[in-house]
Short mmCIF file of C-alpha atoms in Angstrom, two decimals:
data_model
loop_
_atom_site.label_atom_id
_atom_site.label_comp_id
_atom_site.label_asym_id
_atom_site.label_seq_id
_atom_site.Cartn_x
_atom_site.Cartn_y
_atom_site.Cartn_z
CA MET A 1446 38.10 -182.99 177.15
CA ASN A 1447 38.41 -184.21 180.72
CA ILE A 1448 37.89 -181.60 183.44
CA ASP A 1449 38.89 -182.18 187.02
CA LEU A 1450 35.78 -180.70 188.65
CA LYS A 1451 37.21 -181.02 192.14
CA HIS A 1452 40.35 -179.10 191.16
CA LEU A 1453 38.29 -176.50 189.29
CA SER A 1454 36.00 -176.03 192.27
CA SER A 1455 38.94 -175.52 194.64
CA SER A 1456 40.51 -173.01 192.26
CA LEU A 1457 37.28 -171.06 191.99
CA ILE A 1458 36.94 -170.94 195.76
CA LEU A 1459 40.53 -169.67 196.07
CA ILE A 1460 39.98 -167.00 193.41
CA MET A 1461 36.72 -165.87 194.97
CA GLY A 1462 38.46 -165.68 198.35
CA VAL A 1463 41.16 -163.41 196.93
CA ILE A 1464 38.56 -161.20 195.25
CA SER A 1465 36.53 -161.04 198.46
CA GLY A 1466 39.62 -160.15 200.50
CA ALA A 1467 40.58 -157.43 198.02
CA ALA A 1468 37.07 -156.00 198.17
CA GLN A 1469 37.20 -155.84 201.97
CA ALA A 1470 40.67 -154.26 202.13
CA ALA A 1471 40.45 -150.58 203.04
CA GLU A 1472 42.70 -147.71 202.00
CA LEU A 1473 43.28 -145.53 205.03
CA LYS A 1474 44.50 -141.95 204.80
CA VAL A 1475 46.39 -140.69 207.84
CA LEU A 1476 47.42 -137.07 208.43
CA SER A 1477 50.31 -136.94 210.90
CA GLY A 1478 52.67 -134.49 212.50
CA ASN A 1479 56.38 -135.06 211.87
CA GLY A 1480 57.46 -135.62 215.47
CA ALA A 1481 56.72 -139.35 215.56
CA LYS A 1482 57.40 -139.96 211.87
CA ALA A 1483 59.50 -143.11 212.30
CA ALA A 1484 57.02 -144.62 214.78
CA VAL A 1485 53.91 -143.82 212.73
CA THR A 1486 55.57 -145.13 209.56
CA GLU A 1487 56.37 -148.45 211.21
CA LEU A 1488 52.98 -148.71 212.92
CA ALA A 1489 51.27 -148.22 209.55
CA ALA A 1490 53.52 -150.80 207.89
CA GLN A 1491 52.88 -153.38 210.62
CA PHE A 1492 49.12 -152.76 210.48
CA GLU A 1493 49.22 -153.28 206.71
CA ARG A 1494 51.06 -156.59 207.13
CA ASN A 1495 48.62 -157.77 209.81
CA THR A 1496 45.38 -156.79 208.09
CA GLY A 1497 45.90 -156.39 204.35
CA HIS A 1498 44.62 -152.81 204.55
CA LYS A 1499 46.64 -150.06 202.88
CA VAL A 1500 47.71 -147.07 204.96
CA THR A 1501 48.96 -143.88 203.34
CA VAL A 1502 50.47 -141.36 205.76
CA HIS A 1503 50.96 -137.70 204.92
CA PHE A 1504 53.48 -136.01 207.25
CA ASP A 1505 53.66 -132.31 208.00
CA VAL A 1506 54.20 -129.94 210.92
CA ASN A 1507 51.19 -129.85 213.24
CA PRO A 1508 50.12 -126.32 212.23
CA ASP A 1509 49.98 -127.45 208.59
CA VAL A 1510 48.12 -130.66 209.46
CA LYS A 1511 45.63 -128.39 211.21
CA LYS A 1512 45.30 -126.24 208.09
CA ARG A 1513 44.70 -129.29 205.91
CA ILE A 1514 41.96 -130.58 208.18
CA GLU A 1515 40.29 -127.20 208.58
CA GLY A 1516 40.57 -126.70 204.83
CA GLY A 1517 38.32 -129.70 204.31
CA GLU A 1518 40.87 -132.32 203.26
CA ALA A 1519 39.46 -135.84 203.62
CA PHE A 1520 41.23 -138.21 206.03
CA ASP A 1521 40.50 -141.20 208.24
CA VAL A 1522 42.91 -140.78 211.16
CA ALA A 1523 44.86 -137.81 212.51
CA VAL A 1524 48.05 -138.13 214.59
CA MET A 1525 49.00 -134.85 216.25
CA ASN A 1526 50.33 -133.24 219.40
CA PRO A 1527 47.47 -133.40 221.94
CA PRO A 1528 46.71 -129.65 221.99
CA PHE A 1529 46.31 -129.63 218.20
CA LEU A 1530 44.21 -132.80 218.19
CA ASP A 1531 42.00 -131.37 220.93
CA GLU A 1532 41.41 -128.29 218.77
CA GLN A 1533 40.16 -130.55 215.98
CA ILE A 1534 37.92 -132.41 218.43
CA LYS A 1535 36.48 -129.11 219.65
CA ALA A 1536 35.94 -127.99 216.04
CA GLY A 1537 34.07 -131.21 215.30
CA HIS A 1538 36.57 -132.65 212.82
CA VAL A 1539 37.74 -135.53 215.06
CA LEU A 1540 35.53 -137.73 217.27
CA ALA A 1541 36.24 -137.12 220.96
CA SER A 1542 35.34 -140.71 221.88
CA THR A 1543 38.24 -141.99 219.74
CA ARG A 1544 40.98 -139.80 221.26
CA THR A 1545 43.93 -142.16 221.76
CA VAL A 1546 47.10 -141.08 223.59
CA LEU A 1547 50.10 -142.84 222.04
CA GLY A 1548 53.01 -141.57 224.09
CA ARG A 1549 55.59 -138.83 224.39
CA ALA A 1550 59.18 -137.97 223.54
CA GLY A 1551 61.70 -135.53 224.97
CA ILE A 1552 63.89 -133.04 223.15
CA GLY A 1553 67.09 -134.55 221.80
CA ALA A 1554 70.10 -133.64 219.72
CA ALA A 1555 72.09 -135.33 216.96
CA ILE A 1556 75.23 -134.84 214.90
CA ARG A 1557 76.59 -136.29 211.68
CA GLU A 1558 77.41 -139.98 211.82
CA GLY A 1559 81.14 -140.45 212.37
CA ALA A 1560 81.69 -137.02 213.93
CA PRO A 1561 83.26 -136.90 217.42
CA LYS A 1562 80.52 -137.60 219.96
CA LEU A 1563 79.58 -134.77 222.28
CA ASP A 1564 78.44 -134.99 225.90
CA ILE A 1565 75.16 -133.08 226.30
CA SER A 1566 74.09 -134.76 229.54
CA THR A 1567 74.73 -131.62 231.61
CA VAL A 1568 73.74 -128.00 231.05
CA ASP A 1569 77.39 -126.95 230.77
CA GLY A 1570 78.12 -129.77 228.34
CA PHE A 1571 75.11 -128.89 226.19
CA LYS A 1572 76.15 -125.23 226.21
CA ARG A 1573 79.68 -126.12 225.10
CA ALA A 1574 78.30 -128.32 222.31
CA LEU A 1575 76.06 -125.52 221.06
CA LEU A 1576 78.74 -122.85 221.18
CA GLY A 1577 81.24 -125.18 219.53
CA SER A 1578 78.96 -125.78 216.55
CA LYS A 1579 79.09 -123.66 213.42
CA ALA A 1580 75.40 -124.22 212.67
CA VAL A 1581 72.57 -125.74 214.73
CA ALA A 1582 69.41 -126.82 212.92
CA TYR A 1583 65.95 -126.99 214.46
CA PRO A 1584 62.36 -127.01 213.18
CA GLY A 1585 61.41 -123.51 212.12
CA GLU A 1586 57.80 -124.36 212.94
CA GLY A 1587 56.39 -126.81 215.43
CA ALA A 1588 56.48 -127.34 219.18
CA SER A 1589 60.05 -128.59 219.57
CA GLY A 1590 61.52 -125.75 217.50
CA ARG A 1591 59.73 -123.07 219.46
CA TYR A 1592 60.75 -124.73 222.70
CA PHE A 1593 64.43 -124.90 221.65
CA VAL A 1594 64.46 -121.17 220.94
CA SER A 1595 63.09 -120.59 224.46
CA VAL A 1596 65.86 -122.80 225.88
CA ILE A 1597 68.50 -120.71 224.11
CA GLU A 1598 66.97 -117.62 225.73
CA ARG A 1599 66.88 -119.26 229.18
CA MET A 1600 70.55 -120.20 228.85
CA GLY A 1601 71.46 -116.60 227.98
CA LEU A 1602 72.80 -117.63 224.58
CA THR A 1603 70.53 -115.63 222.28
CA GLN A 1604 73.24 -113.27 221.10
CA ALA A 1605 76.04 -115.85 221.03
CA MET A 1606 73.93 -118.28 218.99
CA ALA A 1607 72.30 -115.74 216.67
CA SER A 1608 74.57 -116.50 213.69
CA LYS A 1609 74.51 -120.26 214.33
CA MET A 1610 70.76 -120.89 214.48
CA ARG A 1611 69.31 -122.59 211.39
CA PRO A 1612 65.49 -122.82 211.36
CA MET A 1613 64.61 -125.53 208.85
CA PRO A 1614 61.44 -126.95 207.27
CA ALA A 1615 60.10 -129.94 209.20
CA GLU A 1616 60.72 -132.44 206.42
CA TYR A 1617 64.42 -131.54 206.29
CA ASN A 1618 65.54 -130.37 209.72
CA VAL A 1619 67.33 -133.58 210.76
CA GLU A 1620 68.65 -134.46 207.31
CA VAL A 1621 70.75 -131.28 207.09
CA VAL A 1622 73.13 -132.78 209.64
CA ALA A 1623 73.79 -135.77 207.38
CA THR A 1624 74.51 -133.48 204.43
CA GLY A 1625 76.83 -131.26 206.46
CA GLU A 1626 74.65 -128.14 206.24
CA ALA A 1627 74.54 -128.06 210.05
CA ASP A 1628 76.77 -129.56 212.74
CA MET A 1629 73.93 -130.35 215.10
CA VAL A 1630 70.15 -130.60 215.16
CA VAL A 1631 67.93 -130.12 218.21
CA VAL A 1632 64.42 -131.54 217.81
CA VAL A 1633 61.96 -133.92 219.45
CA ALA A 1634 64.08 -137.06 219.85
CA SER A 1635 61.68 -139.38 218.05
CA ARG A 1636 62.17 -137.38 214.84
CA ILE A 1637 65.85 -138.36 214.80
CA GLN A 1638 65.05 -142.06 214.47
CA ASP A 1639 65.80 -143.82 211.17
CA VAL A 1640 67.49 -140.84 209.50
CA LYS A 1641 70.55 -142.10 207.62
CA GLY A 1642 73.88 -140.45 208.31
CA VAL A 1643 72.80 -139.05 211.68
CA GLN A 1644 74.16 -139.99 215.12
CA PRO A 1645 71.84 -139.35 218.12
CA LEU A 1646 73.45 -137.71 221.15
CA GLY A 1647 70.54 -138.44 223.48
CA LEU A 1648 68.19 -136.13 225.33
CA ILE A 1649 69.10 -132.63 226.40
CA PRO A 1650 69.65 -132.15 230.17
CA LYS A 1651 66.65 -132.75 232.41
CA GLU A 1652 66.91 -129.18 233.77
CA LEU A 1653 66.06 -127.94 230.27
CA GLN A 1654 63.81 -130.77 229.17
CA THR A 1655 60.19 -130.83 228.09
CA TRP A 1656 58.00 -133.59 226.67
CA ILE A 1657 56.11 -133.59 223.40
CA GLY A 1658 53.00 -135.77 223.34
CA PHE A 1659 51.42 -137.70 220.48
CA ALA A 1660 47.76 -138.61 220.17
CA ALA A 1661 45.45 -139.92 217.46
CA GLY A 1662 41.78 -139.78 216.62
CA LEU A 1663 39.17 -140.80 214.04
CA ALA A 1664 37.89 -138.27 211.54
CA LYS A 1665 34.22 -137.44 212.01
CA ASP A 1666 33.60 -138.19 208.33
CA ALA A 1667 36.07 -141.08 207.98
CA LYS A 1668 35.52 -142.97 204.74
CA GLU A 1669 36.99 -146.17 206.16
CA GLU A 1670 35.59 -145.99 209.69
CA SER A 1671 35.85 -149.67 210.60
CA ALA A 1672 39.47 -150.05 209.45
CA ALA A 1673 40.39 -146.69 210.99
CA ARG A 1674 39.02 -147.76 214.37
CA ALA A 1675 41.01 -151.00 214.07
CA PHE A 1676 44.16 -148.95 213.37
CA LEU A 1677 43.56 -146.84 216.47
CA ARG A 1678 43.11 -149.99 218.57
CA PHE A 1679 46.27 -151.48 217.11
CA MET A 1680 48.31 -148.43 218.14
CA THR A 1681 47.76 -149.28 221.83
CA THR A 1682 48.59 -153.00 221.64
CA PRO A 1683 51.76 -154.56 223.13
CA ALA A 1684 53.14 -154.94 219.59
CA ALA A 1685 52.63 -151.23 218.99
CA GLU A 1686 54.18 -150.40 222.36
CA LYS A 1687 57.39 -152.12 221.29
CA ILE A 1688 57.42 -150.24 217.99
CA LEU A 1689 56.93 -146.93 219.78
CA ARG A 1690 59.80 -147.61 222.19
CA ASP A 1691 62.09 -148.74 219.37
CA LYS A 1692 61.33 -145.51 217.49
CA GLY A 1693 62.01 -143.16 220.38
CA VAL A 1694 58.51 -142.70 221.80
CA GLU A 1695 57.74 -143.48 225.44
CA PRO A 1696 54.34 -145.16 225.06
CA PHE A 1697 51.36 -144.38 227.22
CA VAL A 1698 50.47 -147.42 229.27
CA ASN A 1699 46.97 -147.71 230.80
#
């Protein structure tokens, strides 16, 4: 039997390279708030394509991400609103030296795709849109939901909107507009991105606006420390900046 030793040697080198690459590939676990879901999802996917590492992201409202961390759940990277991340740094769960500010997003509104578009660019226009809706969804927990309730109070609409307000779980607050369970949703604008059947209306008026920040950090006991640090660095690159902008987050630029 004739054996092509040169071909066999090349094949063995290729196989060993694949095995070596597989051995070096890390499996990162990320705990993230829901506000920048579309951006974090795409950042993770792009990082996977660039590096061969696998990134699994678990999304939840920030208070529940906090509970998971404080309950001892293992993770490599946390993405949270800055006040929540800073709490985890203070508690010793996240390394302060790795605190990475990603960007921010304002409060926005959306309606079902195909419905008549509403002008919410002025306070009066936003008020008319709210009062003209049968049901307005918002996150029952989380920063943007609590802020929206305060806006309703500031506008003097608490009583008028009482029967229209629909506090929803974070994983479903935008989607209810697509299904027709609510006419409008008010939430951090970046959460509206990439939800099928939903038409963004833009940001609420600047007189009523606030900004929700997003930051990330490395777990003190990260299993995949090297890959996790690389992921944090990637999230501040020009490529990541474009992803953030495309997904409704105004990136922080040094």
